[in-house]
PDB file of C-alpha atoms in Angstrom:
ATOM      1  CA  UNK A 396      -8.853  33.104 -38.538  1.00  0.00           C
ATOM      2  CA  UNK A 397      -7.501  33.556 -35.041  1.00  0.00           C
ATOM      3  CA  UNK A 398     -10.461  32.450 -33.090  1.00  0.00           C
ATOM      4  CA  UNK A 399     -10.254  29.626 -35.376  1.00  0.00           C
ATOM      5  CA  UNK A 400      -6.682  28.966 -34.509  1.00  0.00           C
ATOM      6  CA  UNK A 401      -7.550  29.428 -30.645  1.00  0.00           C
ATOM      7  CA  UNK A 402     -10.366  27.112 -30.976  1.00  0.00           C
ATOM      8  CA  UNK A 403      -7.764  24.217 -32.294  1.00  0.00           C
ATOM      9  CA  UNK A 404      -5.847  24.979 -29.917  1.00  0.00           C
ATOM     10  CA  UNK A 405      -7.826  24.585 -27.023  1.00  0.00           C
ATOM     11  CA  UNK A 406      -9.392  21.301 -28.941  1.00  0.00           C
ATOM     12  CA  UNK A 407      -5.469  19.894 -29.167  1.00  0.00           C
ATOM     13  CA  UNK A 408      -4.355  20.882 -25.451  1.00  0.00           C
ATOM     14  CA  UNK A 409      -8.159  19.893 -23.914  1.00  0.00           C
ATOM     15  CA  UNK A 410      -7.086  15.873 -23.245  1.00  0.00           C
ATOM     16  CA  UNK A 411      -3.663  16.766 -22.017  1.00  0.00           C
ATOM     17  CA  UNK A 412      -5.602  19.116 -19.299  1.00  0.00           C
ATOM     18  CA  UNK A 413      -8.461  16.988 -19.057  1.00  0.00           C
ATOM     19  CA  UNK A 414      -8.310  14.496 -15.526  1.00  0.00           C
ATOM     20  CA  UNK A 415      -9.075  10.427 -16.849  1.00  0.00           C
ATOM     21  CA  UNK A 416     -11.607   9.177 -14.148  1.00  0.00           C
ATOM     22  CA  UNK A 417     -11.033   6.062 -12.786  1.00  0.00           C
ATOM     23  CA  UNK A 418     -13.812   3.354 -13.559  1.00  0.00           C
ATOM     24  CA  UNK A 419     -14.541   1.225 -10.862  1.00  0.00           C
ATOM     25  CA  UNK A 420     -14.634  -2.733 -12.337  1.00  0.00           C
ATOM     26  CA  UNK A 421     -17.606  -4.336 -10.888  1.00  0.00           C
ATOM     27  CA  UNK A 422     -18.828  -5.170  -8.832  1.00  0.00           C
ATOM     28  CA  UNK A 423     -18.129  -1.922  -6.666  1.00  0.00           C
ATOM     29  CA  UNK A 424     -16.148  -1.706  -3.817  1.00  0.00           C
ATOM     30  CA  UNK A 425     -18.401  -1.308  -0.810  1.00  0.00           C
ATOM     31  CA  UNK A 426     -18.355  -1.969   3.123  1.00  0.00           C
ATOM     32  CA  UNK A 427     -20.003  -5.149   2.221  1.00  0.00           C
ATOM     33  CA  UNK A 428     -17.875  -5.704  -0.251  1.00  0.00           C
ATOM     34  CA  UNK A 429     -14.039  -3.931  -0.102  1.00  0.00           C
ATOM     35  CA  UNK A 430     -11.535  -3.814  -2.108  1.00  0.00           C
ATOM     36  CA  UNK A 431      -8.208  -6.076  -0.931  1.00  0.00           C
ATOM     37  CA  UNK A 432      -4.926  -4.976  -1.618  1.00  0.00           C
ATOM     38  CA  UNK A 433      -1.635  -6.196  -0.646  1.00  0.00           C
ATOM     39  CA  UNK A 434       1.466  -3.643  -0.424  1.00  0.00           C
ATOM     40  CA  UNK A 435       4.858  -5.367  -1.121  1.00  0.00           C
ATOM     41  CA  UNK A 436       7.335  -3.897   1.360  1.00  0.00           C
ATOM     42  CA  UNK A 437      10.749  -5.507   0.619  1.00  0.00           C
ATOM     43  CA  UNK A 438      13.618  -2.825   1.011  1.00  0.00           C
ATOM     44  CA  UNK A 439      14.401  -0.883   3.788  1.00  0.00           C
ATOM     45  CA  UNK A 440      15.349   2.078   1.403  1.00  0.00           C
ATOM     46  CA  UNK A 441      13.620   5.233   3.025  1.00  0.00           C
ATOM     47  CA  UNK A 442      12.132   6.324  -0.161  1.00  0.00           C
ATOM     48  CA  UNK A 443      11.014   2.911  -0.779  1.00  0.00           C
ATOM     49  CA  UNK A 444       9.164   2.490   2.935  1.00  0.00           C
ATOM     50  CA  UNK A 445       7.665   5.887   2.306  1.00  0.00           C
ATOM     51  CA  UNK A 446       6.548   5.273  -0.734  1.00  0.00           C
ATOM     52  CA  UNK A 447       4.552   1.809   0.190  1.00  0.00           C
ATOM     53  CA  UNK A 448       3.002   4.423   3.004  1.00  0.00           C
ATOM     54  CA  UNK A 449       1.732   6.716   0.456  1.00  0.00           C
ATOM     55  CA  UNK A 450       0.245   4.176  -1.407  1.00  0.00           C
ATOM     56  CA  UNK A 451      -1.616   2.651   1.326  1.00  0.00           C
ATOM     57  CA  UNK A 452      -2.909   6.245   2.296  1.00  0.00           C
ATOM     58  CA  UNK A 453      -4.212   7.108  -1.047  1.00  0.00           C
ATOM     59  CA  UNK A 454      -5.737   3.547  -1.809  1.00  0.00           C
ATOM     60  CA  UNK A 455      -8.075   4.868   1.363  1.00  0.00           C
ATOM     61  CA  UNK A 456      -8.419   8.428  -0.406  1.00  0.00           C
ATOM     62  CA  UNK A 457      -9.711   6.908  -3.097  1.00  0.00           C
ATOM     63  CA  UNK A 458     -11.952   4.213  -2.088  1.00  0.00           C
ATOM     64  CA  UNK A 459     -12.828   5.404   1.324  1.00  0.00           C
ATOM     65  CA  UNK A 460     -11.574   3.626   4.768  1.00  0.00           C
ATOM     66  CA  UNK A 461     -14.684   1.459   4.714  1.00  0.00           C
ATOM     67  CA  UNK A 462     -14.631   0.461   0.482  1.00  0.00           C
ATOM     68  CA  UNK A 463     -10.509  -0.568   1.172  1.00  0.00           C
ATOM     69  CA  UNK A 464      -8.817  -3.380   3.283  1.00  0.00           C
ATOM     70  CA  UNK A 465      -5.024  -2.262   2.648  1.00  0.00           C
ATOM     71  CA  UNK A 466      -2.352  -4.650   4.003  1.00  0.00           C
ATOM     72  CA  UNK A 467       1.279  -4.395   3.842  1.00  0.00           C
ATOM     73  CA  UNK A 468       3.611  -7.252   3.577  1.00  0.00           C
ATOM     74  CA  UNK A 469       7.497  -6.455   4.494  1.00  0.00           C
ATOM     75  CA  UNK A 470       9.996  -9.322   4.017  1.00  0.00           C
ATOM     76  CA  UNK A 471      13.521  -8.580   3.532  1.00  0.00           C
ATOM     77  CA  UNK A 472      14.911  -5.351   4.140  1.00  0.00           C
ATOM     78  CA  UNK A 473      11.456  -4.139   4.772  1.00  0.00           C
ATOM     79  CA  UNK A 474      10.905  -5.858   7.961  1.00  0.00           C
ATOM     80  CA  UNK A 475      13.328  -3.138   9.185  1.00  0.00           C
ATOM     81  CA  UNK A 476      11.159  -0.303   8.578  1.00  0.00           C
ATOM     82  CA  UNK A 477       8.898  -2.348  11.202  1.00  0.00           C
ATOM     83  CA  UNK A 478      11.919  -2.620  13.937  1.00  0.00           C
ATOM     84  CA  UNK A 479      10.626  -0.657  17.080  1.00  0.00           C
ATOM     85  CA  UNK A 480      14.312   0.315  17.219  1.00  0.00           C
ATOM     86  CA  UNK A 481      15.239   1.359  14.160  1.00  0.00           C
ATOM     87  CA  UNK A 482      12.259   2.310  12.507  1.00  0.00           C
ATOM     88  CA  UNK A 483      11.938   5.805  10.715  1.00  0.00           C
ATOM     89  CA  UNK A 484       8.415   5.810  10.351  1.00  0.00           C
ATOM     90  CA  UNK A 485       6.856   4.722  13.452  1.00  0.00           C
ATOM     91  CA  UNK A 486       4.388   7.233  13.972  1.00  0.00           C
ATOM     92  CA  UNK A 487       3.050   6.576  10.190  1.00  0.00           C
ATOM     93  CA  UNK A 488       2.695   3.060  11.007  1.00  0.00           C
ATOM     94  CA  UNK A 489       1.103   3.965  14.010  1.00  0.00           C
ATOM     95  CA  UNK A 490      -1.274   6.414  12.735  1.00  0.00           C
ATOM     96  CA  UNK A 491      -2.287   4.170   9.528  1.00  0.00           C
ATOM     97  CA  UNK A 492      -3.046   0.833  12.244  1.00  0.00           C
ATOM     98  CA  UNK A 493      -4.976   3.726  13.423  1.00  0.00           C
ATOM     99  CA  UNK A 494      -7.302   4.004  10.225  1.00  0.00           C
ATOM    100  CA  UNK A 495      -7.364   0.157  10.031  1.00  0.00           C
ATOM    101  CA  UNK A 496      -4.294  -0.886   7.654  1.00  0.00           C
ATOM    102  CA  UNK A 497      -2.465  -3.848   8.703  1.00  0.00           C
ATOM    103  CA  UNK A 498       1.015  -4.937   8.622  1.00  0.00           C
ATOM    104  CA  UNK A 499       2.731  -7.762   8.393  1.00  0.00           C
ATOM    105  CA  UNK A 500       6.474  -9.182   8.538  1.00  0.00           C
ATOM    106  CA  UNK A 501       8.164 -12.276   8.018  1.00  0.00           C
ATOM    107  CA  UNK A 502       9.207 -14.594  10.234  1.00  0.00           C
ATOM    108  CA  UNK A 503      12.053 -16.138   8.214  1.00  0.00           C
ATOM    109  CA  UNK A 504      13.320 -12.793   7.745  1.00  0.00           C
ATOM    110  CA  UNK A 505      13.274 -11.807  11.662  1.00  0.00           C
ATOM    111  CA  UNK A 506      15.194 -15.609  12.058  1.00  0.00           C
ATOM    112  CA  UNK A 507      17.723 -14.645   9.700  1.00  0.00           C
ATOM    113  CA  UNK A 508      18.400 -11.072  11.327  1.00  0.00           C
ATOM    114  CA  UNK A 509      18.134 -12.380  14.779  1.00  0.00           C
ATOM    115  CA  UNK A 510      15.612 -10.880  16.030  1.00  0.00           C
ATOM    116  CA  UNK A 511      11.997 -11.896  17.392  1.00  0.00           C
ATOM    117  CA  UNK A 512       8.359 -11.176  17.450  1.00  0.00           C
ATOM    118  CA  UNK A 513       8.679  -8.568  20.086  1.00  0.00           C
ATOM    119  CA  UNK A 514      10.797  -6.242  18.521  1.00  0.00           C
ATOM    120  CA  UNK A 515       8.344  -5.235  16.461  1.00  0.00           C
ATOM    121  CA  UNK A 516       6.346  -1.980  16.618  1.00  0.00           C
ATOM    122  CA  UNK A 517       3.339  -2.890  18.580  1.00  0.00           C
ATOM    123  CA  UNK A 518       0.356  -4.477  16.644  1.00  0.00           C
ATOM    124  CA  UNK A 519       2.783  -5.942  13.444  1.00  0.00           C
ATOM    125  CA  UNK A 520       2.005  -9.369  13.150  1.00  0.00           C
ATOM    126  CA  UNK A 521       3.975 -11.884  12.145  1.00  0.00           C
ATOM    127  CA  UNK A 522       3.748 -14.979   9.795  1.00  0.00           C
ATOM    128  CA  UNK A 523       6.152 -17.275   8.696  1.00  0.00           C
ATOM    129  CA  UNK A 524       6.979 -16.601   4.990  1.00  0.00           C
ATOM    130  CA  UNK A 525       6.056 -13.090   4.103  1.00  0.00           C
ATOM    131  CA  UNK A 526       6.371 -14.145   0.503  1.00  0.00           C
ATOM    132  CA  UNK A 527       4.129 -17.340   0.916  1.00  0.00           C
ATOM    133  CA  UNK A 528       1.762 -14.781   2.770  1.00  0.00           C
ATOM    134  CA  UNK A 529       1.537 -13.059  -0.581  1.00  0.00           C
ATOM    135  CA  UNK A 530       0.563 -15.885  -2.870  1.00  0.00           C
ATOM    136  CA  UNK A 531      -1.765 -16.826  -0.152  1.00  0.00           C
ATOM    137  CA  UNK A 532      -4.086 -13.566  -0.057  1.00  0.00           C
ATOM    138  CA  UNK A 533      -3.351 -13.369  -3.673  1.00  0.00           C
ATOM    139  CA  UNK A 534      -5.423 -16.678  -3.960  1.00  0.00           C
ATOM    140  CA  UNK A 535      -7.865 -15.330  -1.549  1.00  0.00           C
ATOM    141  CA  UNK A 536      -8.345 -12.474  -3.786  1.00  0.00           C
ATOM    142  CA  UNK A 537      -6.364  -9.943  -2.698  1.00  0.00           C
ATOM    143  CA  UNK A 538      -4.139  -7.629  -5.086  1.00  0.00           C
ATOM    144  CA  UNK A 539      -0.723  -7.949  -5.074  1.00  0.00           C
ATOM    145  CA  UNK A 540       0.969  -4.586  -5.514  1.00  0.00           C
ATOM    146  CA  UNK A 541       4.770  -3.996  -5.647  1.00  0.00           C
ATOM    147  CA  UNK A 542       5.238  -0.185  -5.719  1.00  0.00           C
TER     148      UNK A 542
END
């Protein structure tokens, strides 16, 4: 009777310890053929910029660098995060443009804090409308991902 009650048990707790795999939607990703995904970066809150960070370095966990194009998109109070002279995470930006993950900020967001282009951390690049940017790649095919 007590094995029996172990055995349910273990039957009840096995999908709570279980791990889901993820299954990959065709086709899969490849370097032929990567994934594209769009991070929305659109607060300067630190947990918030951090966050969007993670994200970007676990998308290339998971797929692998060359299965992944990862860009990130800051408008707003974002575009901070991306001010050589007040950014907090300039060595993470540095380190994923490093492993390939690019970053872009607005230009009507720069206008309206008056600043320009070159205040930037070295290698952001800059487009007019951050949020047009988005429905753009979204068209192209990108995902659109607002952590």
């Amino acid at each position: 009777m007590r094995a029996l009650g172990l055995l349910l048990s273990i039957l009840l707790l096995w999908p709570a310890l279980a791990r889901a795999e993820t299954v990959l939607a065709s086709p899969k990703p490849g370097w032929d053929n990567p994934r594209k995904v769009v991070l929305q970066l659109n607060a300067e809150d630190p947990r918030h910029v951090n966050n969007v960070l993670y994200n970007a370095v676990n998308l290339q966990k998971f797929y692998g660098q060359d299965n992944v194009k990862v860009a990130i998109i800051a408008y707003g109070g974002g575009v901070r995060a991306l001010l050589a002279d007040q950014s907090k995470v300039a060595d993470r930006v540095a380190s994923l443009k490093a492993y390939e993950v690019e970053f872009v900020a607005c230009g009507n967001t720069l206008e309206t804090i008056g600043r320009k282009p070159g205040d930037l951390l070295a290698g952001v690049s800059v487009v007019t409308a951050g949020i047009a940017e988005l429905v753009e790649r979204q068209l192209q095919g990108w995902v659109v991902v607002a952590p």
